[in-house]
Short mmCIF file of C-alpha atoms in Angstrom, two decimals:
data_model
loop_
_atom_site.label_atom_id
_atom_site.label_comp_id
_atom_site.label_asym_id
_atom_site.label_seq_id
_atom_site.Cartn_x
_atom_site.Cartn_y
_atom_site.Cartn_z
CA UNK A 1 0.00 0.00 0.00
CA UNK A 2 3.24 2.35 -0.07
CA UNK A 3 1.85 3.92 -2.91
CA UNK A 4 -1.60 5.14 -1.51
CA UNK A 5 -0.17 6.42 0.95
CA UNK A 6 2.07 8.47 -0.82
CA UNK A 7 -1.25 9.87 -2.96
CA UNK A 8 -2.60 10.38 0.75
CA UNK A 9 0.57 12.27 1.50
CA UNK A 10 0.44 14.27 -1.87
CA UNK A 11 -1.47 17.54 -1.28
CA UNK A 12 0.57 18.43 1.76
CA UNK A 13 3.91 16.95 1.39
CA UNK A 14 4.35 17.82 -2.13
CA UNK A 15 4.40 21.71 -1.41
CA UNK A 16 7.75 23.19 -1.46
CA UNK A 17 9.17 23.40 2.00
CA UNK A 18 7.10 20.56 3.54
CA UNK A 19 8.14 19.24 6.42
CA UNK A 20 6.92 15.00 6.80
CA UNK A 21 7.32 12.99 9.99
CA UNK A 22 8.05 8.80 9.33
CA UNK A 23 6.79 7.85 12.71
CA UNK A 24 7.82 4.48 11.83
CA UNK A 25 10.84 4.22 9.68
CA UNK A 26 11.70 0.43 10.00
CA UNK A 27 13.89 -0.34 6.72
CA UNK A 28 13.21 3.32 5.12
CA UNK A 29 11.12 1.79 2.44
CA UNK A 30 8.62 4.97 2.99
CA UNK A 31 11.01 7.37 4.26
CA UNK A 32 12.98 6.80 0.60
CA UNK A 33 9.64 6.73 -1.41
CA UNK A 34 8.64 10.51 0.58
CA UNK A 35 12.31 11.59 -0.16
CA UNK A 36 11.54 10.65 -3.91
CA UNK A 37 8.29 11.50 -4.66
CA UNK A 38 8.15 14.69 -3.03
CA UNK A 39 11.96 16.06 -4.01
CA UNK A 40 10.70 20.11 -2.24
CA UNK A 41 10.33 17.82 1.21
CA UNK A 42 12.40 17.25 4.44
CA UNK A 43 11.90 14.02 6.37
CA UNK A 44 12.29 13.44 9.97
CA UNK A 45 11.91 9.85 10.51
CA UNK A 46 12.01 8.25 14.42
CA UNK A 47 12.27 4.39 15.08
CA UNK A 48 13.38 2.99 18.84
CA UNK A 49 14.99 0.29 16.71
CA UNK A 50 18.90 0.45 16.88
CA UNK A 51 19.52 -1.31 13.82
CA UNK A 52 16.71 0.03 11.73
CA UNK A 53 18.44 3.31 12.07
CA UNK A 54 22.10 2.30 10.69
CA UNK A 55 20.44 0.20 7.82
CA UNK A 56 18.33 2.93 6.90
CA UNK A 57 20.94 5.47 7.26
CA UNK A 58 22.61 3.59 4.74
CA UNK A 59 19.46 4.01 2.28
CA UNK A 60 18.66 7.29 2.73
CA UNK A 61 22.36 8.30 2.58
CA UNK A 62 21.97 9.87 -1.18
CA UNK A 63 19.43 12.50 0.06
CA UNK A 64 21.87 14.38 2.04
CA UNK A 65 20.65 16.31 4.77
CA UNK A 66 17.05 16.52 3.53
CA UNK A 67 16.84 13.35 6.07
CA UNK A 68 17.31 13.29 9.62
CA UNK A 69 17.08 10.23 11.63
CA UNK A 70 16.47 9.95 15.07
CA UNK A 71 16.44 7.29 17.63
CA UNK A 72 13.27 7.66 19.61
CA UNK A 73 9.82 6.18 20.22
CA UNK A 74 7.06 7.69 18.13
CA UNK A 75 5.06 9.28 21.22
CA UNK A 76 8.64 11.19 21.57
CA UNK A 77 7.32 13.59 18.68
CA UNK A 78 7.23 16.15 19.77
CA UNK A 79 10.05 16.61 21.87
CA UNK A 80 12.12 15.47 18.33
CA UNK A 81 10.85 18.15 16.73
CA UNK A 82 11.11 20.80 19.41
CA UNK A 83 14.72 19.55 19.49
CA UNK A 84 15.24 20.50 15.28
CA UNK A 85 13.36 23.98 15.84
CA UNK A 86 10.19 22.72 13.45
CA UNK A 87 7.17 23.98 15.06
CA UNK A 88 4.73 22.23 12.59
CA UNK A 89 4.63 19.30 9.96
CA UNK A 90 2.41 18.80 6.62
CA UNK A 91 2.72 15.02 6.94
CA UNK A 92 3.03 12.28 9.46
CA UNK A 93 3.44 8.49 8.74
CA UNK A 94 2.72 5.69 10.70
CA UNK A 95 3.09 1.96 10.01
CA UNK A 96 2.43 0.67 13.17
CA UNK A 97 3.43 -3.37 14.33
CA UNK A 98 5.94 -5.00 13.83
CA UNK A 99 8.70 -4.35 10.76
CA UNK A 100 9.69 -6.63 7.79
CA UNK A 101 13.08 -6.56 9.45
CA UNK A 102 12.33 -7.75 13.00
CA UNK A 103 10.48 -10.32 11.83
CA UNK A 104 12.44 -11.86 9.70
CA UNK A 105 15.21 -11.81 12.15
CA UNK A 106 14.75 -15.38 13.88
CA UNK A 107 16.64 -13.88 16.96
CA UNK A 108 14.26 -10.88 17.65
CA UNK A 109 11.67 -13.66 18.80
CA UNK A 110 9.13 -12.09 17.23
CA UNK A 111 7.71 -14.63 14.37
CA UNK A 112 6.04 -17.82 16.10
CA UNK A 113 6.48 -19.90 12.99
CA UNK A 114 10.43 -20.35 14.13
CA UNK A 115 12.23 -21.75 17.69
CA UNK A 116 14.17 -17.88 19.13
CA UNK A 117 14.80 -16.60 21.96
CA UNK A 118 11.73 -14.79 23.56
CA UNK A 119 13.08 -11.33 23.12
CA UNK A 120 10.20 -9.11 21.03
CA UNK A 121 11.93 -5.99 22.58
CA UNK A 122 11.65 -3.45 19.39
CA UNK A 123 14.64 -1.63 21.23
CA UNK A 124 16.62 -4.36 23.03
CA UNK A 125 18.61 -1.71 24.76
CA UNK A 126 15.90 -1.33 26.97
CA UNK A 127 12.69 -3.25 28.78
CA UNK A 128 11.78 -6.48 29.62
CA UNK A 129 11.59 -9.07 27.05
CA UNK A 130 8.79 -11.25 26.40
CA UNK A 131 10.77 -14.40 28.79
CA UNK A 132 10.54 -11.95 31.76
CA UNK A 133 7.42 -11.38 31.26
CA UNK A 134 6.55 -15.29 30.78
CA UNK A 135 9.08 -16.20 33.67
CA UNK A 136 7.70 -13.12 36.13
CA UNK A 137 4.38 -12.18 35.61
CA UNK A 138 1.52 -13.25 38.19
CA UNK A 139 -1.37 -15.55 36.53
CA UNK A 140 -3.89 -12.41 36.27
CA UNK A 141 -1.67 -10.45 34.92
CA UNK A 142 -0.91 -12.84 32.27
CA UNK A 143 -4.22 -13.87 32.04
CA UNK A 144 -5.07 -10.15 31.28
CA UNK A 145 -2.94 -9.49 28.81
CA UNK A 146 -3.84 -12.40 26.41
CA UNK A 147 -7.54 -11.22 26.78
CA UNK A 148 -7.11 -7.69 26.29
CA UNK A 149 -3.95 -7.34 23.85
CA UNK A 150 -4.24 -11.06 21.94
CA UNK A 151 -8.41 -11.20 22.22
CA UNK A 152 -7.78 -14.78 23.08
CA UNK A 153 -10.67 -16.48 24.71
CA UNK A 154 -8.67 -19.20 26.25
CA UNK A 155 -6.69 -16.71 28.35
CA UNK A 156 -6.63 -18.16 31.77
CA UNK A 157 -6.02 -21.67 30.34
CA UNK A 158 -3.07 -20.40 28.68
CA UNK A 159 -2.45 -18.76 31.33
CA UNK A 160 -2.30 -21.23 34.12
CA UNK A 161 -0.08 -23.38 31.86
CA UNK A 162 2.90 -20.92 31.65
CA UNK A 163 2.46 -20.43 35.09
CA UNK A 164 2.55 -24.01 35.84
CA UNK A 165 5.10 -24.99 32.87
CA UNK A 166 7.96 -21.97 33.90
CA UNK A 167 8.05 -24.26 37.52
CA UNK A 168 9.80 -26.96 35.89
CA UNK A 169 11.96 -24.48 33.70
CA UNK A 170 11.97 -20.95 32.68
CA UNK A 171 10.81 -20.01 29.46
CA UNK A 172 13.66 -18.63 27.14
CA UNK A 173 12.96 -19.86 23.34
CA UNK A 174 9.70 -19.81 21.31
CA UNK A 175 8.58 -23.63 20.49
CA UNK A 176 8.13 -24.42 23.65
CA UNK A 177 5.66 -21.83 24.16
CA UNK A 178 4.05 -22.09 20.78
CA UNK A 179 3.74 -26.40 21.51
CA UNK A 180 2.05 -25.46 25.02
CA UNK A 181 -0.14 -22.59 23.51
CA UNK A 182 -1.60 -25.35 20.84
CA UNK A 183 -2.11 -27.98 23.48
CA UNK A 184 -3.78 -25.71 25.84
CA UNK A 185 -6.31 -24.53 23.34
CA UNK A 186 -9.16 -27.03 22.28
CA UNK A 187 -8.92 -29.40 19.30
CA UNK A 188 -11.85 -28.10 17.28
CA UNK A 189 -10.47 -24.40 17.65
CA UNK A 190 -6.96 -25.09 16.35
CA UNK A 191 -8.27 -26.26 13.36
CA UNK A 192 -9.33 -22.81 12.21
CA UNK A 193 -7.83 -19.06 12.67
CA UNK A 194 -4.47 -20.06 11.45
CA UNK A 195 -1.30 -20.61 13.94
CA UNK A 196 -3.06 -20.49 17.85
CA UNK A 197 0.12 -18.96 19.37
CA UNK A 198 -0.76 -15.92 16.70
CA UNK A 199 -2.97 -14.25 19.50
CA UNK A 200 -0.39 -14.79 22.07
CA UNK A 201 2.86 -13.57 20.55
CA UNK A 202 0.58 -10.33 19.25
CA UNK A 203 0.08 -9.77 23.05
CA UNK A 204 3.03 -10.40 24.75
CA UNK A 205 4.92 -8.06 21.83
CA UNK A 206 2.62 -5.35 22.54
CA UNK A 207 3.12 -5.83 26.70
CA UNK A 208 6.58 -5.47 26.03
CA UNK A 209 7.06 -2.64 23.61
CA UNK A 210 3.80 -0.70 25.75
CA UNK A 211 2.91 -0.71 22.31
CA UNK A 212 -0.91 0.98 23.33
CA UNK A 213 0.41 3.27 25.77
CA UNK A 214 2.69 4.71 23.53
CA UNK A 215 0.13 4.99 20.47
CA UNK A 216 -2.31 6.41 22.69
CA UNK A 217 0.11 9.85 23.56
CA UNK A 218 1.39 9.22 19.64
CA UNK A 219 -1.71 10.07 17.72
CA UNK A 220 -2.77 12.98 19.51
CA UNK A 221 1.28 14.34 19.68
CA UNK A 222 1.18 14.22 16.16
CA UNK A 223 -2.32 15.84 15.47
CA UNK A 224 -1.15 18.68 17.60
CA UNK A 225 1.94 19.38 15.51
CA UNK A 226 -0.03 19.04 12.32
CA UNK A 227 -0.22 22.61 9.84
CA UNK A 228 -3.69 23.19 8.74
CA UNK A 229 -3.67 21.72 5.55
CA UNK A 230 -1.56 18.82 6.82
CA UNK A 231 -2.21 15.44 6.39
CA UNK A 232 -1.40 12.44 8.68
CA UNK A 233 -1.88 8.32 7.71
CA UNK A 234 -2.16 5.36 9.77
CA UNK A 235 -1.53 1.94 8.95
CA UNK A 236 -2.66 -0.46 11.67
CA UNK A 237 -2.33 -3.58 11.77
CA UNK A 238 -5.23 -5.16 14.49
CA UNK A 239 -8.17 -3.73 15.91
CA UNK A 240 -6.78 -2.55 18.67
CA UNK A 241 -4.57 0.59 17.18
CA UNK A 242 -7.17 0.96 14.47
CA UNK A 243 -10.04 1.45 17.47
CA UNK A 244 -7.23 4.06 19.09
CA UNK A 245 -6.90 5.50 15.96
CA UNK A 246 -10.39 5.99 14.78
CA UNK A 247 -11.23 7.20 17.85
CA UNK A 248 -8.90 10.17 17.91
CA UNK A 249 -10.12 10.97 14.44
CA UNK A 250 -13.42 10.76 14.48
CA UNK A 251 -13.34 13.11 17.50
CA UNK A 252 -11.32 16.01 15.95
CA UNK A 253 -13.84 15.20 12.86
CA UNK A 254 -16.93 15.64 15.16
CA UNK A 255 -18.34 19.29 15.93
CA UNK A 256 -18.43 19.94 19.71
CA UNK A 257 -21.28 22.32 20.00
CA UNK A 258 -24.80 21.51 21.79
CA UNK A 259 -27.09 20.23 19.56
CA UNK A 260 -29.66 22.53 17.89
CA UNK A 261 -27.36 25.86 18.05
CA UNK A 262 -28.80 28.52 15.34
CA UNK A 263 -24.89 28.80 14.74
CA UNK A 264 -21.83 26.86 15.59
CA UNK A 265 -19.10 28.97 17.06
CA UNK A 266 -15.46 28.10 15.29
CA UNK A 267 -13.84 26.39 18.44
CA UNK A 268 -16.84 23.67 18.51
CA UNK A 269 -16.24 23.47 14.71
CA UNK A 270 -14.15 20.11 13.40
CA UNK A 271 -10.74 20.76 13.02
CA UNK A 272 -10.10 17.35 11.18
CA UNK A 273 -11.75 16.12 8.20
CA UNK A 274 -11.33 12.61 7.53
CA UNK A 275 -10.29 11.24 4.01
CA UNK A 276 -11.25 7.82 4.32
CA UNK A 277 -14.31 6.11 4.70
CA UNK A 278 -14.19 3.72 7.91
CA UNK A 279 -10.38 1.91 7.83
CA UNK A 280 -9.73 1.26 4.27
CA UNK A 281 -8.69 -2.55 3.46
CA UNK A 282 -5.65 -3.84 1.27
CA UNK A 283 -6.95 -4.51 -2.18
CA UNK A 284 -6.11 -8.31 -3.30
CA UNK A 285 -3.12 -6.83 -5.33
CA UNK A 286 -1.33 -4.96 -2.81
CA UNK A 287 -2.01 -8.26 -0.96
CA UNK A 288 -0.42 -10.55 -3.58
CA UNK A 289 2.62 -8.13 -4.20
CA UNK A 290 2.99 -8.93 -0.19
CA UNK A 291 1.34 -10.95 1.85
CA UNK A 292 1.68 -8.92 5.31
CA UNK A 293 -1.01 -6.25 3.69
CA UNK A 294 -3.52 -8.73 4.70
CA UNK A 295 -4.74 -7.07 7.70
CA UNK A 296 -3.70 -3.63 6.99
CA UNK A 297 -6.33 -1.10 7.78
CA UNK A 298 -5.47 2.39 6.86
CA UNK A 299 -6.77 5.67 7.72
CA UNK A 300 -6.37 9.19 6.61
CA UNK A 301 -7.47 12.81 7.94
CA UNK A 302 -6.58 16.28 7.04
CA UNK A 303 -6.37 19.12 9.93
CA UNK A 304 -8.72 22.14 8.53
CA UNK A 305 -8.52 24.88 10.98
CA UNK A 306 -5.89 25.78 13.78
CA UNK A 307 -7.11 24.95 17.46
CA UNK A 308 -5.25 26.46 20.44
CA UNK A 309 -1.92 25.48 21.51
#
């Protein structure tokens, strides 16, 4: 979908002097298509991910100093850009979840179709990784995290099997917990829904990156440093961050004024308008050209007026 969200980008970044934001710069595979496509823009592109940053350094190297790449978490917006001296931005990115490049590192932990170590830190400078979490957490905490972050309906059983399983020996590499995941969960339910350790890795990844938290002080960071005019595009990835994110939209899309006023007064009026109907799904093309579109859902809104800072 790199491509509609460039046209979603478009009208803002492609003005001379535009400033875009790559919350999420993974590889650069965006940050290089922005750099290209709009040749009048400057990129500032944030990723907590060590090595994301020197491989995309290497990428973006021809553009010069129209790129600067910093290591930080995308709520940490702001404070990046109060750091360069930019007070506003006509674009923001975000590809939320996890990137091409930590998952197809086996020893990031984060793909359950291969034995790793239980890592799933997106930064491993810092945090606990997903075996301290496993090897430390109580049962109700683990139980609540499956529910809420994986949607698993099997939670507690799941859960009082790590609980009981780490007794015998900690947990420190994937299979095991993917074997005990599948035996935990009934017969008739594994045989539908794909891999039934998907649910689990998806939470304990976004326990361990505070992967909510952070999009939750993200989305409205960004909005804030958005010009009128500007545009900023989500790509989520599970219902979760695409309920965050519609929510913050529709509400900056939604007047604020009683009902029935004779006339609306400008600070009750919208400030966003939204350029996508609902989330907008991966079209079977974009799906075939690569396969992790599947469950994209993306969404994209336009600030119209200034609101107080």
């Amino acid at each position: 979908m790199l491509q509609r969200c460039m046209d979603a980008l478009a009208p803002a970044a492609g003005a001379p002097g535009a400033v875009v934001v790559d919350a999420t710069l993974g590889l650069g595979g965006h940050s290089e298509a922005i750099l290209t496509q709009f040749p009048g823009a400057r990129l500032v592109a944030v990723d907590r991910d060590p090595a994301a940053l020197r491989l995309s350094a290497e990428r973006l190297a021809p553009f010069g100093d129209r790129a600067t790449l910093v290591h930080a978490v995308y709520d940490e917006i702001p404070q990046v850009l109060d750091d360069l001296g930019i007070p506003e931005v006509h674009g923001v990115l975000f590809d939320l979840g996890v990137s091409s490049m930590q998952l197809d590192e086996a020893d990031r932990g984060f793909a359950y179709a291969q034995d790793a170590p239980l890592d799933m830190r997106m930064d491993q400078t810092r945090g606990l990784s997903a075996a301290e979490v496993l090897n430390t957490y109580s049962h109700g905490d683990l139980a609540r995290i499956l529910k809420v972050y994986g949607e698993e309906r099997f939670a507690g059983k799941i859960a009082s099997v790590i609980v009981r399983e780490r007794q015998k020996e900690p947990f420190t590499t994937s299979a095991r917990l993917v074997e005990l995941v599948r035996n935990a969960i009934p017969a008739a339910t594994r045989r539908t829904g794909g891999n039934p350790a998907k649910r689990t890795f998806q939470a304990l990844r976004i326990e361990v990156n505070g992967e909510l938290e952070v999009l939750d002080r993200a989305i409205p960071g960004a909005l804030e440093r958005l010009a009128v005019g500007g545009r900023i595009v989500v790509m989520s990835y599970q219902s979760l961050e695409d309920r965050l994110v519609k929510q913050y939209f529709q509400a900056g899309a939604t007047s604020t004024a009683p009902p029935g006023l004779p006339f609306v007064p400008e600070e009750h009026q919208p400030w966003l308008k939204l350029h996508t109907r609902g989330a907008v799904l991966a079209t079977e093309a974009e799906i075939e050209e690569n396969r992790r579109a599947a469950p994209v859902r993306l969404r994209v809104a336009e600030r119209i007026r200034a609101t107080r800072r």
